[in-house]
GROMACS .gro file of C-alpha atoms in nm:
model
  287
    1UNK     CA    1   1.929   2.685   4.620
    2UNK     CA    2   2.215   2.471   4.489
    3UNK     CA    3   1.988   2.160   4.497
    4UNK     CA    4   1.720   2.347   4.305
    5UNK     CA    5   1.977   2.457   4.047
    6UNK     CA    6   2.094   2.095   3.997
    7UNK     CA    7   1.733   1.973   3.968
    8UNK     CA    8   1.651   2.245   3.715
    9UNK     CA    9   1.959   2.151   3.511
   10UNK     CA   10   1.861   1.782   3.505
   11UNK     CA   11   1.504   1.871   3.407
   12UNK     CA   12   1.629   2.094   3.126
   13UNK     CA   13   1.853   1.814   2.997
   14UNK     CA   14   1.562   1.568   2.995
   15UNK     CA   15   1.337   1.812   2.809
   16UNK     CA   16   1.614   1.897   2.563
   17UNK     CA   17   1.677   1.528   2.500
   18UNK     CA   18   1.307   1.466   2.439
   19UNK     CA   19   1.294   1.759   2.197
   20UNK     CA   20   1.598   1.622   2.013
   21UNK     CA   21   1.442   1.277   1.978
   22UNK     CA   22   1.113   1.430   1.865
   23UNK     CA   23   1.305   1.638   1.612
   24UNK     CA   24   1.481   1.324   1.488
   25UNK     CA   25   1.149   1.155   1.431
   26UNK     CA   26   1.009   1.454   1.243
   27UNK     CA   27   1.323   1.467   1.029
   28UNK     CA   28   1.296   1.096   0.956
   29UNK     CA   29   0.927   1.137   0.871
   30UNK     CA   30   1.015   1.413   0.626
   31UNK     CA   31   1.265   1.180   0.456
   32UNK     CA   32   1.001   0.906   0.447
   33UNK     CA   33   0.740   1.136   0.295
   34UNK     CA   34   0.990   1.221   0.020
   35UNK     CA   35   1.049   0.845  -0.036
   36UNK     CA   36   1.404   0.861   0.100
   37UNK     CA   37   1.347   0.545   0.299
   38UNK     CA   38   1.714   0.466   0.353
   39UNK     CA   39   1.777   0.817   0.487
   40UNK     CA   40   1.481   0.792   0.722
   41UNK     CA   41   1.590   0.449   0.845
   42UNK     CA   42   1.943   0.572   0.918
   43UNK     CA   43   1.803   0.843   1.147
   44UNK     CA   44   1.557   0.611   1.319
   45UNK     CA   45   1.814   0.338   1.385
   46UNK     CA   46   2.015   0.580   1.599
   47UNK     CA   47   1.709   0.704   1.789
   48UNK     CA   48   1.564   0.547   2.106
   49UNK     CA   49   1.314   0.270   2.036
   50UNK     CA   50   0.949   0.355   2.094
   51UNK     CA   51   0.629   0.245   1.919
   52UNK     CA   52   0.617   0.546   1.690
   53UNK     CA   53   0.979   0.527   1.571
   54UNK     CA   54   0.970   0.149   1.535
   55UNK     CA   55   0.654   0.164   1.326
   56UNK     CA   56   0.807   0.421   1.093
   57UNK     CA   57   1.130   0.222   1.072
   58UNK     CA   58   0.933  -0.087   0.976
   59UNK     CA   59   0.751   0.108   0.707
   60UNK     CA   60   1.086   0.228   0.569
   61UNK     CA   61   1.217  -0.127   0.548
   62UNK     CA   62   0.895  -0.244   0.383
   63UNK     CA   63   0.908   0.027   0.117
   64UNK     CA   64   1.271  -0.065   0.048
   65UNK     CA   65   1.185  -0.437   0.009
   66UNK     CA   66   1.364  -0.551   0.325
   67UNK     CA   67   1.066  -0.751   0.441
   68UNK     CA   68   1.240  -0.943   0.718
   69UNK     CA   69   1.367  -0.626   0.886
   70UNK     CA   70   1.024  -0.467   0.834
   71UNK     CA   71   0.837  -0.742   1.016
   72UNK     CA   72   1.096  -0.751   1.296
   73UNK     CA   73   1.066  -0.375   1.360
   74UNK     CA   74   0.687  -0.378   1.337
   75UNK     CA   75   0.665  -0.676   1.573
   76UNK     CA   76   0.859  -0.471   1.830
   77UNK     CA   77   0.633  -0.171   1.776
   78UNK     CA   78   0.321  -0.385   1.815
   79UNK     CA   79   0.455  -0.549   2.130
   80UNK     CA   80   0.508  -0.205   2.284
   81UNK     CA   81   0.169  -0.075   2.165
   82UNK     CA   82  -0.055  -0.380   2.108
   83UNK     CA   83  -0.371  -0.175   2.060
   84UNK     CA   84  -0.240   0.022   1.762
   85UNK     CA   85  -0.459  -0.069   1.465
   86UNK     CA   86  -0.230   0.107   1.219
   87UNK     CA   87   0.084  -0.072   1.340
   88UNK     CA   88  -0.096  -0.404   1.299
   89UNK     CA   89  -0.199  -0.300   0.947
   90UNK     CA   90   0.163  -0.241   0.851
   91UNK     CA   91   0.268  -0.562   1.025
   92UNK     CA   92   0.010  -0.753   0.822
   93UNK     CA   93   0.154  -0.601   0.505
   94UNK     CA   94   0.506  -0.704   0.605
   95UNK     CA   95   0.392  -1.060   0.676
   96UNK     CA   96   0.208  -1.061   0.343
   97UNK     CA   97   0.525  -0.964   0.159
   98UNK     CA   98   0.717  -1.234   0.342
   99UNK     CA   99   0.451  -1.486   0.239
  100UNK     CA  100   0.492  -1.378  -0.125
  101UNK     CA  101   0.870  -1.423  -0.114
  102UNK     CA  102   0.894  -1.742   0.095
  103UNK     CA  103   0.851  -2.109   0.015
  104UNK     CA  104   0.596  -2.374   0.115
  105UNK     CA  105   0.527  -2.402   0.489
  106UNK     CA  106   0.705  -2.076   0.569
  107UNK     CA  107   0.485  -1.888   0.321
  108UNK     CA  108   0.170  -2.042   0.472
  109UNK     CA  109   0.281  -1.940   0.820
  110UNK     CA  110   0.338  -1.579   0.716
  111UNK     CA  111   0.006  -1.568   0.530
  112UNK     CA  112  -0.175  -1.679   0.845
  113UNK     CA  113   0.012  -1.416   1.046
  114UNK     CA  114  -0.087  -1.151   0.790
  115UNK     CA  115  -0.453  -1.246   0.819
  116UNK     CA  116  -0.441  -1.242   1.199
  117UNK     CA  117  -0.277  -0.899   1.200
  118UNK     CA  118  -0.534  -0.752   0.960
  119UNK     CA  119  -0.824  -0.907   1.151
  120UNK     CA  120  -0.701  -0.766   1.481
  121UNK     CA  121  -0.642  -0.425   1.322
  122UNK     CA  122  -1.003  -0.416   1.196
  123UNK     CA  123  -1.137  -0.537   1.529
  124UNK     CA  124  -0.948  -0.262   1.712
  125UNK     CA  125  -1.065   0.009   1.471
  126UNK     CA  126  -1.338  -0.073   1.216
  127UNK     CA  127  -1.293   0.280   1.078
  128UNK     CA  128  -0.934   0.203   0.977
  129UNK     CA  129  -1.023   0.179   0.608
  130UNK     CA  130  -0.671   0.072   0.513
  131UNK     CA  131  -0.693  -0.233   0.739
  132UNK     CA  132  -1.046  -0.312   0.619
  133UNK     CA  133  -0.941  -0.293   0.253
  134UNK     CA  134  -0.626  -0.499   0.312
  135UNK     CA  135  -0.822  -0.768   0.493
  136UNK     CA  136  -1.081  -0.769   0.212
  137UNK     CA  137  -0.809  -0.826  -0.049
  138UNK     CA  138  -0.651  -1.095   0.167
  139UNK     CA  139  -0.979  -1.285   0.191
  140UNK     CA  140  -1.028  -1.257  -0.186
  141UNK     CA  141  -0.680  -1.364  -0.288
  142UNK     CA  142  -0.573  -1.613  -0.020
  143UNK     CA  143  -0.667  -1.981  -0.031
  144UNK     CA  144  -0.894  -2.133   0.230
  145UNK     CA  145  -0.603  -2.315   0.395
  146UNK     CA  146  -0.478  -1.982   0.535
  147UNK     CA  147  -0.823  -1.836   0.604
  148UNK     CA  148  -0.915  -1.679   0.272
  149UNK     CA  149  -1.250  -1.696   0.100
  150UNK     CA  150  -1.500  -1.489  -0.097
  151UNK     CA  151  -1.770  -1.540   0.166
  152UNK     CA  152  -1.545  -1.380   0.426
  153UNK     CA  153  -1.473  -1.091   0.193
  154UNK     CA  154  -1.846  -1.027   0.156
  155UNK     CA  155  -1.883  -0.978   0.531
  156UNK     CA  156  -1.664  -0.667   0.503
  157UNK     CA  157  -1.879  -0.494   0.240
  158UNK     CA  158  -2.091  -0.298   0.495
  159UNK     CA  159  -1.775  -0.163   0.661
  160UNK     CA  160  -1.625  -0.067   0.325
  161UNK     CA  161  -1.946   0.110   0.222
  162UNK     CA  162  -1.951   0.296   0.552
  163UNK     CA  163  -1.595   0.416   0.503
  164UNK     CA  164  -1.616   0.497   0.130
  165UNK     CA  165  -1.920   0.434  -0.094
  166UNK     CA  166  -1.708   0.441  -0.413
  167UNK     CA  167  -1.475   0.183  -0.264
  168UNK     CA  168  -1.777  -0.038  -0.200
  169UNK     CA  169  -1.852  -0.044  -0.574
  170UNK     CA  170  -1.489  -0.143  -0.635
  171UNK     CA  171  -1.515  -0.417  -0.372
  172UNK     CA  172  -1.831  -0.554  -0.538
  173UNK     CA  173  -1.643  -0.550  -0.869
  174UNK     CA  174  -1.352  -0.742  -0.720
  175UNK     CA  175  -1.586  -1.013  -0.590
  176UNK     CA  176  -1.758  -1.037  -0.930
  177UNK     CA  177  -1.421  -1.056  -1.106
  178UNK     CA  178  -1.300  -1.336  -0.879
  179UNK     CA  179  -1.624  -1.519  -0.956
  180UNK     CA  180  -1.562  -1.458  -1.329
  181UNK     CA  181  -1.879  -1.249  -1.353
  182UNK     CA  182  -1.710  -0.997  -1.578
  183UNK     CA  183  -2.011  -0.792  -1.699
  184UNK     CA  184  -2.115  -0.740  -1.336
  185UNK     CA  185  -1.760  -0.641  -1.241
  186UNK     CA  186  -1.747  -0.387  -1.523
  187UNK     CA  187  -2.082  -0.240  -1.422
  188UNK     CA  188  -1.967  -0.192  -1.062
  189UNK     CA  189  -1.643  -0.026  -1.173
  190UNK     CA  190  -1.839   0.214  -1.391
  191UNK     CA  191  -2.060   0.299  -1.093
  192UNK     CA  192  -1.745   0.371  -0.892
  193UNK     CA  193  -1.623   0.614  -1.160
  194UNK     CA  194  -1.965   0.779  -1.183
  195UNK     CA  195  -1.976   0.827  -0.807
  196UNK     CA  196  -1.625   0.971  -0.794
  197UNK     CA  197  -1.535   1.098  -1.144
  198UNK     CA  198  -1.246   1.315  -1.024
  199UNK     CA  199  -1.069   1.022  -0.859
  200UNK     CA  200  -0.761   0.907  -1.049
  201UNK     CA  201  -0.777   0.578  -0.860
  202UNK     CA  202  -1.132   0.498  -0.968
  203UNK     CA  203  -1.050   0.576  -1.332
  204UNK     CA  204  -0.737   0.361  -1.309
  205UNK     CA  205  -0.938   0.072  -1.167
  206UNK     CA  206  -1.167   0.077  -1.469
  207UNK     CA  207  -0.880   0.129  -1.715
  208UNK     CA  208  -0.693  -0.170  -1.573
  209UNK     CA  209  -1.002  -0.393  -1.586
  210UNK     CA  210  -1.085  -0.295  -1.944
  211UNK     CA  211  -0.726  -0.358  -2.050
  212UNK     CA  212  -0.730  -0.708  -1.901
  213UNK     CA  213  -1.057  -0.776  -2.086
  214UNK     CA  214  -0.899  -0.672  -2.418
  215UNK     CA  215  -1.101  -0.349  -2.447
  216UNK     CA  216  -0.787  -0.153  -2.527
  217UNK     CA  217  -0.930   0.159  -2.689
  218UNK     CA  218  -1.166   0.233  -2.402
  219UNK     CA  219  -0.898   0.141  -2.152
  220UNK     CA  220  -0.671   0.409  -2.301
  221UNK     CA  221  -0.951   0.663  -2.260
  222UNK     CA  222  -0.967   0.600  -1.887
  223UNK     CA  223  -0.589   0.601  -1.851
  224UNK     CA  224  -0.592   0.944  -2.014
  225UNK     CA  225  -0.876   1.059  -1.790
  226UNK     CA  226  -0.687   0.947  -1.479
  227UNK     CA  227  -0.388   1.151  -1.590
  228UNK     CA  228  -0.608   1.453  -1.660
  229UNK     CA  229  -0.793   1.460  -1.328
  230UNK     CA  230  -0.467   1.411  -1.135
  231UNK     CA  231  -0.173   1.540  -1.346
  232UNK     CA  232   0.075   1.489  -1.061
  233UNK     CA  233  -0.037   1.132  -0.986
  234UNK     CA  234   0.270   0.932  -1.084
  235UNK     CA  235   0.083   0.612  -1.006
  236UNK     CA  236  -0.091   0.656  -1.342
  237UNK     CA  237   0.243   0.597  -1.516
  238UNK     CA  238   0.313   0.289  -1.307
  239UNK     CA  239  -0.028   0.123  -1.350
  240UNK     CA  240  -0.032   0.193  -1.723
  241UNK     CA  241   0.315   0.043  -1.766
  242UNK     CA  242   0.220  -0.254  -1.549
  243UNK     CA  243  -0.081  -0.327  -1.770
  244UNK     CA  244   0.125  -0.298  -2.087
  245UNK     CA  245   0.394  -0.535  -1.961
  246UNK     CA  246   0.155  -0.793  -1.820
  247UNK     CA  247  -0.044  -0.774  -2.144
  248UNK     CA  248   0.272  -0.779  -2.359
  249UNK     CA  249   0.166  -0.468  -2.548
  250UNK     CA  250   0.328  -0.127  -2.601
  251UNK     CA  251   0.647  -0.249  -2.435
  252UNK     CA  252   0.864   0.048  -2.535
  253UNK     CA  253   0.604   0.290  -2.406
  254UNK     CA  254   0.587   0.090  -2.083
  255UNK     CA  255   0.964   0.113  -2.039
  256UNK     CA  256   0.956   0.487  -2.099
  257UNK     CA  257   0.681   0.529  -1.840
  258UNK     CA  258   0.876   0.325  -1.584
  259UNK     CA  259   1.197   0.520  -1.645
  260UNK     CA  260   1.007   0.844  -1.594
  261UNK     CA  261   0.853   0.697  -1.280
  262UNK     CA  262   1.192   0.598  -1.138
  263UNK     CA  263   1.335   0.943  -1.216
  264UNK     CA  264   1.043   1.131  -1.062
  265UNK     CA  265   1.137   1.350  -0.766
  266UNK     CA  266   0.783   1.389  -0.638
  267UNK     CA  267   0.682   1.032  -0.556
  268UNK     CA  268   0.504   0.980  -0.225
  269UNK     CA  269   0.468   0.677   0.004
  270UNK     CA  270   0.120   0.629  -0.147
  271UNK     CA  271   0.280   0.551  -0.482
  272UNK     CA  272   0.407   0.200  -0.561
  273UNK     CA  273   0.764   0.163  -0.429
  274UNK     CA  274   1.047   0.203  -0.675
  275UNK     CA  275   1.159  -0.158  -0.636
  276UNK     CA  276   0.831  -0.262  -0.798
  277UNK     CA  277   0.907  -0.043  -1.101
  278UNK     CA  278   1.258  -0.190  -1.123
  279UNK     CA  279   1.109  -0.540  -1.115
  280UNK     CA  280   0.871  -0.453  -1.398
  281UNK     CA  281   1.156  -0.311  -1.606
  282UNK     CA  282   1.351  -0.632  -1.564
  283UNK     CA  283   1.041  -0.829  -1.657
  284UNK     CA  284   1.018  -0.634  -1.983
  285UNK     CA  285   1.367  -0.745  -2.090
  286UNK     CA  286   1.349  -0.967  -2.392
  287UNK     CA  287   0.987  -0.887  -2.471
   0.00000   0.00000   0.00000
């Protein structure tokens, strides 16, 4: 009986430990979902390493602009769970950020790694629409030397349409825009809005395009519509301010929008990270 008692005690301790670690992850995830990335990371760094915790830790670092730590954590997560399409998607994003903030050969190396991660993520799970969309944008924006190209982007259109028909219109618009076929791009963006009129994102896509084309009055109409269909979508403030600053118009209004964005208590991980808003504010200095 004594042996059974000892065994039961050990088993209870193991289960209790597992529950504690699971609770730590859930607590960290709650911090992450409330955009407290530093708080989430602090919890995860003291927890045992496993694919799930390492992926979330990498996401925290990425959203806090620590791109080196993000890629290191996500590399560990991917090594432990190499068939995770979502981990590879986040790893591709981390490599992409490192490519944006590195120089010369180093940037090329990270860009290639980003492409490889996105391609593997899509191969593992073609229904992972985030990976498909990220790979599509990579192909459109990256030069051929690192594996980019419009022709490659086109090959993803059937997958995008399968995942989200409205997103397929947007993808067609992006290809037309890259090819400087602006009337065709505008037509596709209008189709996207017509197919999903209650989507703040689709209205923002059209508003941003119209603003870049100098169609300011109509652009404002779609910014307003985006805010109406999704009153709690703080991304509307960010995108509007971003357009104003890049277009060097309505700078004071842009600053006010960004300050409101930074002060918002209800941002989510789907919103642009705060460091991007800070960067835009700094960019507006002197305008």
